[in-house]
Amino acid sequence: MIPTTSMVNPQNETIHLPLGLVSLELSERSSNSDSSRVRATRRRAFLFLLPVVLLCWKNYSFARGQEKALLDTVLWDGATTINETGAHGSVQKASSSDASFDVQSNLHQYNNNVLSSTTSSSSPSSYHRPQFRQIDVDEDGQSFKCGVLLFYHIPCTGGASVNKWLLKLNREQNITYFTHWGRSPAARTSFAEKMEQQLNNTLGPSEWRFAHAHGYSLLPYEDGANLDKWRDTVEIQGCQFIVATLLRDALGHTISQVKEKHHVELKAAQNGTLLNLTFAEWVSPPRAWSTQLDYFLFNAWAREMNPNYTREEKVRMAVEILRKHYDLVAYNNHELFRTTVLKMLGLNVNSYQIRRTNVYKGDITFTMREFSLLKNVTYENGDTDWIDVVKHVYGRELDYLGN
């Protein structure tokens, strides 16, 4: 705290100035004859402190400007958008210069560019809406004429309910549905091969197809080139390639992972073994489960890949992957996912409700210490920061501020 003249009193007092520069000792007595000297001392103290206060304010303003510049670069400074509009709708798309994307090889250069970037204007008018891919379906429900919807299913986000809903559309609307996933890395190669087989069969003039990616079938932080190739294959036919996912509150997702501890302990007990893990051991790396951010980036490889990256690197990668590749991101909003897809297909938005499935019906009790551990894990891993971006961009939580 910067001292003020109000701290001077009739008793001997030492005032320590900020930054450790000077220690100024003021002595005053209660005698009326010394009042003029006290006023002079106060004036000298004020004149001495004024430049210190101004210097501190200048440094604070500079730091805030640098913080704003970094935020602008990471979240808001995107490529110029191109609105590709067909006869039946439009998709907002990043510029074609972003066609090749390899996060791992370009991460170091990207981080350096972000950390060294500055902005020339700090006025509110310099802000603009981030250039993320976002599907734009006409409000009157006019459909896209044809396309492929690739749904990336992150565990504990309600993806099982959406997957069953897609299967219902597959059966009742005769929409081709494809999935291939497993519990080994080989599933990734098989998924890519089978996906290309699906896409190499020319789409009909009003045909839609669904693809469901789950455990080990997709490695988002490395599969940007595949997503670009698949998109090109579909769009060259005059159809739309829509990459979609569901996301939820960061801490809520982490809490839901505790169910896995119950499942693992139950399975161990059924096999005649006793799994004696404390809660602290369960949430500490290397974990037998993945947070939402880790699963989005690394899928089922999270335990092997996560230690290689810092929290800041993971948040940057995840934001960039969303910006470049994802057209439909539903944050805590299955209804948005449902109505958007039905509009794409030209179906009545009041039909085909999503029924909740795979719901955990047991009780999970936490102590305050356990809850605090989960909250810290969520923040330190980067999930809190990443989902904060998602809430602003896709949850539209700051729309009340205007453009």
mmCIF file of C-alpha atoms in Angstrom, residues 55-358:
data_model
loop_
_atom_site.group_PDB
_atom_site.id
_atom_site.type_symbol
_atom_site.label_atom_id
_atom_site.label_comp_id
_atom_site.label_asym_id
_atom_site.label_seq_id
_atom_site.Cartn_x
_atom_site.Cartn_y
_atom_site.Cartn_z
ATOM 1 C CA LEU A 55 5.233 5.144 -12.131
ATOM 2 C CA CYS A 56 3.271 2.348 -10.443
ATOM 3 C CA TRP A 57 0.142 3.277 -12.407
ATOM 4 C CA LYS A 58 2.098 3.312 -15.672
ATOM 5 C CA ASN A 59 3.495 -0.182 -14.984
ATOM 6 C CA TYR A 60 0.028 -1.466 -14.058
ATOM 7 C CA SER A 61 -1.501 -0.053 -17.248
ATOM 8 C CA PHE A 62 1.290 -1.562 -19.350
ATOM 9 C CA ALA A 63 0.796 -4.996 -17.743
ATOM 10 C CA ARG A 64 -2.947 -4.829 -18.368
ATOM 11 C CA GLY A 65 -2.314 -3.854 -21.983
ATOM 12 C CA GLN A 66 0.001 -6.843 -22.454
ATOM 13 C CA GLU A 67 -2.590 -9.139 -20.874
ATOM 14 C CA LYS A 68 -5.256 -7.811 -23.240
ATOM 15 C CA ALA A 69 -2.941 -8.238 -26.230
ATOM 16 C CA LEU A 70 -2.343 -11.875 -25.314
ATOM 17 C CA LEU A 71 -6.077 -12.513 -24.872
ATOM 18 C CA ASP A 72 -6.831 -10.865 -28.214
ATOM 19 C CA THR A 73 -4.243 -13.009 -29.981
ATOM 20 C CA VAL A 74 -5.196 -16.349 -28.443
ATOM 21 C CA LEU A 75 -8.982 -16.029 -28.521
ATOM 22 C CA TRP A 76 -10.123 -13.239 -30.774
ATOM 23 C CA ASP A 77 -7.620 -12.763 -33.569
ATOM 24 C CA GLY A 78 -8.657 -15.228 -36.240
ATOM 25 C CA ALA A 79 -8.398 -15.448 -39.999
ATOM 26 C CA THR A 80 -10.823 -13.506 -42.152
ATOM 27 C CA THR A 81 -13.996 -15.526 -42.576
ATOM 28 C CA ILE A 82 -15.507 -16.619 -45.831
ATOM 29 C CA ASN A 83 -19.222 -17.315 -45.900
ATOM 30 C CA GLU A 84 -19.732 -20.239 -48.227
ATOM 31 C CA THR A 85 -23.391 -20.082 -49.092
ATOM 32 C CA GLY A 86 -25.190 -22.722 -51.101
ATOM 33 C CA ALA A 87 -28.786 -23.047 -52.133
ATOM 34 C CA HIS A 88 -29.800 -24.468 -48.780
ATOM 35 C CA GLY A 89 -27.651 -22.826 -46.096
ATOM 36 C CA SER A 90 -24.213 -21.615 -45.134
ATOM 37 C CA VAL A 91 -21.225 -22.576 -43.030
ATOM 38 C CA GLN A 92 -18.843 -20.015 -41.611
ATOM 39 C CA LYS A 93 -15.352 -21.127 -42.560
ATOM 40 C CA ALA A 94 -11.817 -20.031 -41.762
ATOM 41 C CA SER A 95 -9.664 -18.916 -44.682
ATOM 42 C CA SER A 96 -8.182 -21.535 -46.992
ATOM 43 C CA SER A 97 -4.673 -20.667 -45.788
ATOM 44 C CA ASP A 98 -5.481 -22.755 -42.708
ATOM 45 C CA ALA A 99 -5.928 -25.902 -44.790
ATOM 46 C CA SER A 100 -2.932 -27.784 -43.358
ATOM 47 C CA PHE A 101 -2.854 -28.076 -39.598
ATOM 48 C CA ASP A 102 -0.399 -30.022 -37.475
ATOM 49 C CA VAL A 103 -0.559 -28.818 -33.886
ATOM 50 C CA GLN A 104 2.421 -30.792 -32.664
ATOM 51 C CA SER A 105 4.909 -29.569 -35.293
ATOM 52 C CA ASN A 106 3.732 -25.940 -35.232
ATOM 53 C CA LEU A 107 3.064 -25.577 -31.506
ATOM 54 C CA HIS A 108 6.413 -23.998 -30.590
ATOM 55 C CA GLN A 109 6.199 -21.398 -33.340
ATOM 56 C CA TYR A 110 2.540 -20.700 -32.518
ATOM 57 C CA ASN A 111 3.336 -20.150 -28.829
ATOM 58 C CA ASN A 112 6.172 -17.759 -29.683
ATOM 59 C CA ASN A 113 3.914 -15.771 -32.001
ATOM 60 C CA VAL A 114 1.224 -15.531 -29.320
ATOM 61 C CA LEU A 115 3.585 -14.512 -26.550
ATOM 62 C CA SER A 116 5.343 -11.847 -28.651
ATOM 63 C CA SER A 117 2.202 -10.339 -30.193
ATOM 64 C CA THR A 118 0.942 -6.866 -29.297
ATOM 65 C CA THR A 119 -2.070 -4.841 -30.245
ATOM 66 C CA SER A 120 -2.054 -1.253 -31.503
ATOM 67 C CA SER A 121 -5.407 -0.289 -30.030
ATOM 68 C CA SER A 122 -6.911 -0.838 -26.609
ATOM 69 C CA SER A 123 -10.273 0.756 -27.321
ATOM 70 C CA PRO A 124 -13.423 -1.394 -27.071
ATOM 71 C CA SER A 125 -13.993 -0.940 -30.804
ATOM 72 C CA SER A 126 -10.884 -3.024 -31.533
ATOM 73 C CA TYR A 127 -12.635 -6.187 -30.297
ATOM 74 C CA HIS A 128 -14.404 -8.407 -32.794
ATOM 75 C CA ARG A 129 -16.158 -11.737 -32.641
ATOM 76 C CA PRO A 130 -13.712 -14.673 -32.922
ATOM 77 C CA GLN A 131 -13.461 -16.368 -36.302
ATOM 78 C CA PHE A 132 -14.532 -19.840 -35.235
ATOM 79 C CA ARG A 133 -16.321 -22.220 -37.553
ATOM 80 C CA GLN A 134 -19.993 -22.166 -36.639
ATOM 81 C CA ILE A 135 -22.854 -23.682 -38.536
ATOM 82 C CA ASP A 136 -25.562 -21.238 -39.608
ATOM 83 C CA VAL A 137 -28.877 -22.903 -40.423
ATOM 84 C CA ASP A 138 -31.681 -20.687 -41.676
ATOM 85 C CA GLU A 139 -34.239 -19.865 -38.985
ATOM 86 C CA ASP A 140 -37.105 -21.065 -41.186
ATOM 87 C CA GLY A 141 -35.678 -24.576 -41.041
ATOM 88 C CA GLN A 142 -34.492 -24.734 -44.642
ATOM 89 C CA SER A 143 -32.081 -27.664 -44.819
ATOM 90 C CA PHE A 144 -28.690 -28.170 -46.303
ATOM 91 C CA LYS A 145 -29.162 -30.320 -49.376
ATOM 92 C CA CYS A 146 -26.600 -33.049 -48.533
ATOM 93 C CA GLY A 147 -23.637 -33.731 -46.282
ATOM 94 C CA VAL A 148 -21.816 -35.724 -43.633
ATOM 95 C CA LEU A 149 -22.103 -35.174 -39.881
ATOM 96 C CA LEU A 150 -19.063 -36.402 -37.909
ATOM 97 C CA PHE A 151 -19.883 -36.584 -34.194
ATOM 98 C CA TYR A 152 -16.884 -36.746 -31.829
ATOM 99 C CA HIS A 153 -18.154 -38.374 -28.648
ATOM 100 C CA ILE A 154 -16.414 -37.310 -25.424
ATOM 101 C CA PRO A 155 -17.314 -39.525 -22.425
ATOM 102 C CA CYS A 156 -19.551 -38.087 -19.694
ATOM 103 C CA THR A 157 -20.983 -35.318 -21.865
ATOM 104 C CA GLY A 158 -24.282 -37.007 -22.764
ATOM 105 C CA GLY A 159 -22.805 -38.437 -25.959
ATOM 106 C CA ALA A 160 -24.372 -41.866 -25.503
ATOM 107 C CA SER A 161 -27.827 -40.270 -25.618
ATOM 108 C CA VAL A 162 -26.976 -38.397 -28.826
ATOM 109 C CA ASN A 163 -25.478 -41.504 -30.408
ATOM 110 C CA LYS A 164 -28.691 -43.476 -29.805
ATOM 111 C CA TRP A 165 -30.647 -40.558 -31.227
ATOM 112 C CA LEU A 166 -28.528 -40.632 -34.402
ATOM 113 C CA LEU A 167 -29.156 -44.378 -34.677
ATOM 114 C CA LYS A 168 -32.900 -43.734 -34.449
ATOM 115 C CA LEU A 169 -32.644 -41.260 -37.342
ATOM 116 C CA ASN A 170 -30.559 -43.843 -39.183
ATOM 117 C CA ARG A 171 -33.345 -46.407 -38.912
ATOM 118 C CA GLU A 172 -36.373 -44.195 -39.451
ATOM 119 C CA GLN A 173 -35.007 -41.710 -42.001
ATOM 120 C CA ASN A 174 -32.737 -44.157 -43.847
ATOM 121 C CA ILE A 175 -29.616 -42.085 -43.096
ATOM 122 C CA THR A 176 -26.352 -44.002 -43.406
ATOM 123 C CA TYR A 177 -24.641 -44.389 -40.022
ATOM 124 C CA PHE A 178 -21.011 -45.378 -39.523
ATOM 125 C CA THR A 179 -18.944 -45.985 -36.392
ATOM 126 C CA HIS A 180 -15.769 -47.832 -35.547
ATOM 127 C CA TRP A 181 -14.057 -47.562 -32.197
ATOM 128 C CA GLY A 182 -12.359 -49.834 -29.744
ATOM 129 C CA ARG A 183 -10.018 -50.065 -26.786
ATOM 130 C CA SER A 184 -6.724 -50.244 -28.660
ATOM 131 C CA PRO A 185 -4.779 -47.754 -30.842
ATOM 132 C CA ALA A 186 -5.439 -49.918 -33.913
ATOM 133 C CA ALA A 187 -8.991 -48.531 -33.937
ATOM 134 C CA ARG A 188 -7.652 -45.169 -35.140
ATOM 135 C CA THR A 189 -6.203 -46.609 -38.349
ATOM 136 C CA SER A 190 -9.298 -48.700 -38.986
ATOM 137 C CA PHE A 191 -11.598 -45.713 -38.420
ATOM 138 C CA ALA A 192 -9.661 -43.544 -40.905
ATOM 139 C CA GLU A 193 -9.682 -46.278 -43.550
ATOM 140 C CA LYS A 194 -13.382 -47.008 -43.163
ATOM 141 C CA MET A 195 -14.211 -43.296 -43.044
ATOM 142 C CA GLU A 196 -12.506 -42.764 -46.409
ATOM 143 C CA GLN A 197 -14.356 -45.738 -47.843
ATOM 144 C CA GLN A 198 -17.612 -44.136 -46.744
ATOM 145 C CA LEU A 199 -16.703 -40.760 -48.248
ATOM 146 C CA ASN A 200 -15.381 -42.114 -51.527
ATOM 147 C CA ASN A 201 -18.870 -43.330 -52.332
ATOM 148 C CA THR A 202 -20.429 -40.278 -53.964
ATOM 149 C CA LEU A 203 -23.209 -38.645 -51.981
ATOM 150 C CA GLY A 204 -26.626 -38.425 -53.563
ATOM 151 C CA PRO A 205 -28.096 -34.978 -54.322
ATOM 152 C CA SER A 206 -30.127 -35.012 -51.070
ATOM 153 C CA GLU A 207 -28.227 -37.616 -49.036
ATOM 154 C CA TRP A 208 -26.926 -37.288 -45.490
ATOM 155 C CA ARG A 209 -24.578 -39.618 -43.625
ATOM 156 C CA PHE A 210 -23.610 -39.873 -39.946
ATOM 157 C CA ALA A 211 -20.220 -40.885 -38.539
ATOM 158 C CA HIS A 212 -19.597 -41.514 -34.825
ATOM 159 C CA ALA A 213 -16.041 -41.251 -33.421
ATOM 160 C CA HIS A 214 -15.319 -42.470 -29.897
ATOM 161 C CA GLY A 215 -12.595 -44.333 -27.979
ATOM 162 C CA TYR A 216 -9.302 -44.588 -29.912
ATOM 163 C CA SER A 217 -10.990 -43.826 -33.258
ATOM 164 C CA LEU A 218 -9.836 -40.207 -33.522
ATOM 165 C CA LEU A 219 -6.798 -38.345 -32.164
ATOM 166 C CA PRO A 220 -7.866 -34.711 -32.543
ATOM 167 C CA TYR A 221 -4.540 -33.025 -31.865
ATOM 168 C CA GLU A 222 -2.936 -34.995 -34.729
ATOM 169 C CA ASP A 223 -5.872 -35.683 -37.072
ATOM 170 C CA GLY A 224 -6.361 -32.166 -38.435
ATOM 171 C CA ALA A 225 -5.005 -33.241 -41.825
ATOM 172 C CA ASN A 226 -7.546 -36.070 -41.999
ATOM 173 C CA LEU A 227 -10.393 -33.729 -41.107
ATOM 174 C CA ASP A 228 -9.294 -31.301 -43.836
ATOM 175 C CA LYS A 229 -9.070 -34.129 -46.383
ATOM 176 C CA TRP A 230 -12.494 -35.503 -45.481
ATOM 177 C CA ARG A 231 -13.976 -32.015 -45.639
ATOM 178 C CA ASP A 232 -12.520 -31.447 -49.112
ATOM 179 C CA THR A 233 -13.868 -34.806 -50.315
ATOM 180 C CA VAL A 234 -17.407 -33.864 -49.245
ATOM 181 C CA GLU A 235 -17.396 -30.193 -50.220
ATOM 182 C CA ILE A 236 -16.106 -30.868 -53.729
ATOM 183 C CA GLN A 237 -19.418 -32.680 -54.242
ATOM 184 C CA GLY A 238 -21.315 -29.536 -53.294
ATOM 185 C CA CYS A 239 -22.265 -30.921 -49.869
ATOM 186 C CA GLN A 240 -21.458 -29.932 -46.274
ATOM 187 C CA PHE A 241 -19.030 -31.614 -43.855
ATOM 188 C CA ILE A 242 -20.099 -30.881 -40.272
ATOM 189 C CA VAL A 243 -17.811 -31.771 -37.345
ATOM 190 C CA ALA A 244 -19.745 -31.719 -34.068
ATOM 191 C CA THR A 245 -19.241 -32.418 -30.384
ATOM 192 C CA LEU A 246 -20.863 -31.919 -26.979
ATOM 193 C CA LEU A 247 -19.135 -30.173 -24.068
ATOM 194 C CA ARG A 248 -20.181 -29.508 -20.498
ATOM 195 C CA ASP A 249 -19.170 -27.569 -17.388
ATOM 196 C CA ALA A 250 -15.501 -28.251 -16.565
ATOM 197 C CA LEU A 251 -15.843 -29.110 -12.883
ATOM 198 C CA GLY A 252 -19.064 -31.048 -13.464
ATOM 199 C CA HIS A 253 -17.255 -33.263 -15.972
ATOM 200 C CA THR A 254 -14.362 -33.889 -13.578
ATOM 201 C CA ILE A 255 -16.783 -34.804 -10.795
ATOM 202 C CA SER A 256 -18.538 -37.257 -13.094
ATOM 203 C CA GLN A 257 -15.246 -39.109 -13.566
ATOM 204 C CA VAL A 258 -15.382 -40.225 -9.945
ATOM 205 C CA LYS A 259 -17.987 -42.739 -11.110
ATOM 206 C CA GLU A 260 -15.105 -44.564 -12.779
ATOM 207 C CA LYS A 261 -13.458 -45.083 -9.393
ATOM 208 C CA HIS A 262 -16.603 -46.842 -8.188
ATOM 209 C CA HIS A 263 -16.697 -48.976 -11.356
ATOM 210 C CA VAL A 264 -13.022 -49.947 -11.089
ATOM 211 C CA GLU A 265 -13.344 -50.821 -7.405
ATOM 212 C CA LEU A 266 -16.469 -52.890 -8.078
ATOM 213 C CA LYS A 267 -14.789 -54.735 -10.956
ATOM 214 C CA ALA A 268 -11.733 -55.429 -8.795
ATOM 215 C CA ALA A 269 -13.938 -56.782 -6.029
ATOM 216 C CA GLN A 270 -15.728 -59.041 -8.513
ATOM 217 C CA ASN A 271 -12.348 -60.416 -9.576
ATOM 218 C CA GLY A 272 -11.453 -61.164 -5.974
ATOM 219 C CA THR A 273 -8.946 -58.336 -5.549
ATOM 220 C CA LEU A 274 -9.013 -55.297 -3.302
ATOM 221 C CA LEU A 275 -8.305 -51.919 -4.871
ATOM 222 C CA ASN A 276 -7.080 -49.750 -2.037
ATOM 223 C CA LEU A 277 -6.733 -46.292 -3.595
ATOM 224 C CA THR A 278 -7.296 -43.151 -1.588
ATOM 225 C CA PHE A 279 -9.223 -40.311 -3.201
ATOM 226 C CA ALA A 280 -6.040 -38.223 -3.427
ATOM 227 C CA GLU A 281 -4.262 -41.071 -5.227
ATOM 228 C CA TRP A 282 -7.183 -41.431 -7.618
ATOM 229 C CA VAL A 283 -7.088 -37.805 -8.745
ATOM 230 C CA SER A 284 -3.281 -37.555 -8.904
ATOM 231 C CA PRO A 285 -1.353 -38.264 -12.149
ATOM 232 C CA PRO A 286 -0.996 -40.678 -13.755
ATOM 233 C CA ARG A 287 -4.765 -41.041 -13.587
ATOM 234 C CA ALA A 288 -6.857 -43.941 -14.798
ATOM 235 C CA TRP A 289 -9.321 -41.400 -16.241
ATOM 236 C CA SER A 290 -9.187 -38.288 -18.418
ATOM 237 C CA THR A 291 -10.532 -34.789 -18.008
ATOM 238 C CA GLN A 292 -12.716 -33.274 -20.716
ATOM 239 C CA LEU A 293 -9.828 -31.250 -22.180
ATOM 240 C CA ASP A 294 -7.469 -34.226 -22.257
ATOM 241 C CA TYR A 295 -10.053 -36.406 -23.931
ATOM 242 C CA PHE A 296 -10.806 -33.719 -26.504
ATOM 243 C CA LEU A 297 -7.121 -33.461 -27.440
ATOM 244 C CA PHE A 298 -5.811 -36.984 -26.963
ATOM 245 C CA ASN A 299 -8.860 -39.260 -26.770
ATOM 246 C CA ALA A 300 -7.932 -42.524 -25.054
ATOM 247 C CA TRP A 301 -4.210 -41.710 -25.352
ATOM 248 C CA ALA A 302 -4.511 -39.040 -22.648
ATOM 249 C CA ARG A 303 -2.481 -40.876 -19.994
ATOM 250 C CA GLU A 304 0.464 -41.229 -22.384
ATOM 251 C CA MET A 305 0.273 -37.792 -24.060
ATOM 252 C CA ASN A 306 -0.824 -35.455 -21.262
ATOM 253 C CA PRO A 307 2.538 -35.252 -19.408
ATOM 254 C CA ASN A 308 4.195 -33.864 -22.558
ATOM 255 C CA TYR A 309 2.303 -30.560 -22.494
ATOM 256 C CA THR A 310 1.767 -27.675 -20.116
ATOM 257 C CA ARG A 311 -1.657 -26.354 -19.173
ATOM 258 C CA GLU A 312 -1.197 -23.298 -21.401
ATOM 259 C CA GLU A 313 -0.131 -25.390 -24.403
ATOM 260 C CA LYS A 314 -3.159 -27.667 -24.089
ATOM 261 C CA VAL A 315 -5.591 -24.760 -23.857
ATOM 262 C CA ARG A 316 -4.053 -23.124 -26.948
ATOM 263 C CA MET A 317 -4.208 -26.385 -28.908
ATOM 264 C CA ALA A 318 -7.820 -27.063 -27.965
ATOM 265 C CA VAL A 319 -8.976 -23.530 -28.833
ATOM 266 C CA GLU A 320 -7.209 -23.701 -32.194
ATOM 267 C CA ILE A 321 -8.662 -27.123 -33.038
ATOM 268 C CA LEU A 322 -12.169 -25.871 -32.283
ATOM 269 C CA ARG A 323 -11.606 -22.762 -34.388
ATOM 270 C CA LYS A 324 -10.291 -24.609 -37.414
ATOM 271 C CA HIS A 325 -12.378 -27.764 -37.516
ATOM 272 C CA TYR A 326 -15.585 -27.780 -35.433
ATOM 273 C CA ASP A 327 -18.829 -26.508 -36.953
ATOM 274 C CA LEU A 328 -21.296 -27.475 -34.227
ATOM 275 C CA VAL A 329 -20.324 -27.290 -30.535
ATOM 276 C CA ALA A 330 -23.182 -27.644 -28.069
ATOM 277 C CA TYR A 331 -22.167 -26.499 -24.591
ATOM 278 C CA ASN A 332 -24.549 -27.852 -21.923
ATOM 279 C CA ASN A 333 -27.228 -27.787 -24.611
ATOM 280 C CA HIS A 334 -28.492 -31.029 -26.135
ATOM 281 C CA GLU A 335 -31.529 -29.171 -27.405
ATOM 282 C CA LEU A 336 -29.369 -26.905 -29.552
ATOM 283 C CA PHE A 337 -27.642 -29.972 -31.001
ATOM 284 C CA ARG A 338 -30.969 -31.685 -31.705
ATOM 285 C CA THR A 339 -32.732 -28.743 -33.372
ATOM 286 C CA THR A 340 -29.680 -27.769 -35.437
ATOM 287 C CA VAL A 341 -29.278 -31.263 -36.862
ATOM 288 C CA LEU A 342 -33.006 -31.557 -37.595
ATOM 289 C CA LYS A 343 -32.937 -28.218 -39.440
ATOM 290 C CA MET A 344 -29.969 -29.445 -41.463
ATOM 291 C CA LEU A 345 -31.931 -32.517 -42.445
ATOM 292 C CA GLY A 346 -35.079 -30.531 -43.227
ATOM 293 C CA LEU A 347 -37.050 -32.329 -40.510
ATOM 294 C CA ASN A 348 -39.613 -30.911 -38.102
ATOM 295 C CA VAL A 349 -37.780 -29.574 -35.039
ATOM 296 C CA ASN A 350 -40.607 -30.814 -32.810
ATOM 297 C CA SER A 351 -39.917 -34.406 -33.776
ATOM 298 C CA TYR A 352 -37.266 -36.850 -32.604
ATOM 299 C CA GLN A 353 -36.581 -35.927 -29.011
ATOM 300 C CA ILE A 354 -33.315 -37.030 -27.378
ATOM 301 C CA ARG A 355 -33.921 -39.476 -24.545
ATOM 302 C CA ARG A 356 -31.381 -39.532 -21.713
ATOM 303 C CA THR A 357 -29.459 -42.764 -21.421
ATOM 304 C CA ASN A 358 -26.424 -44.166 -19.612
#
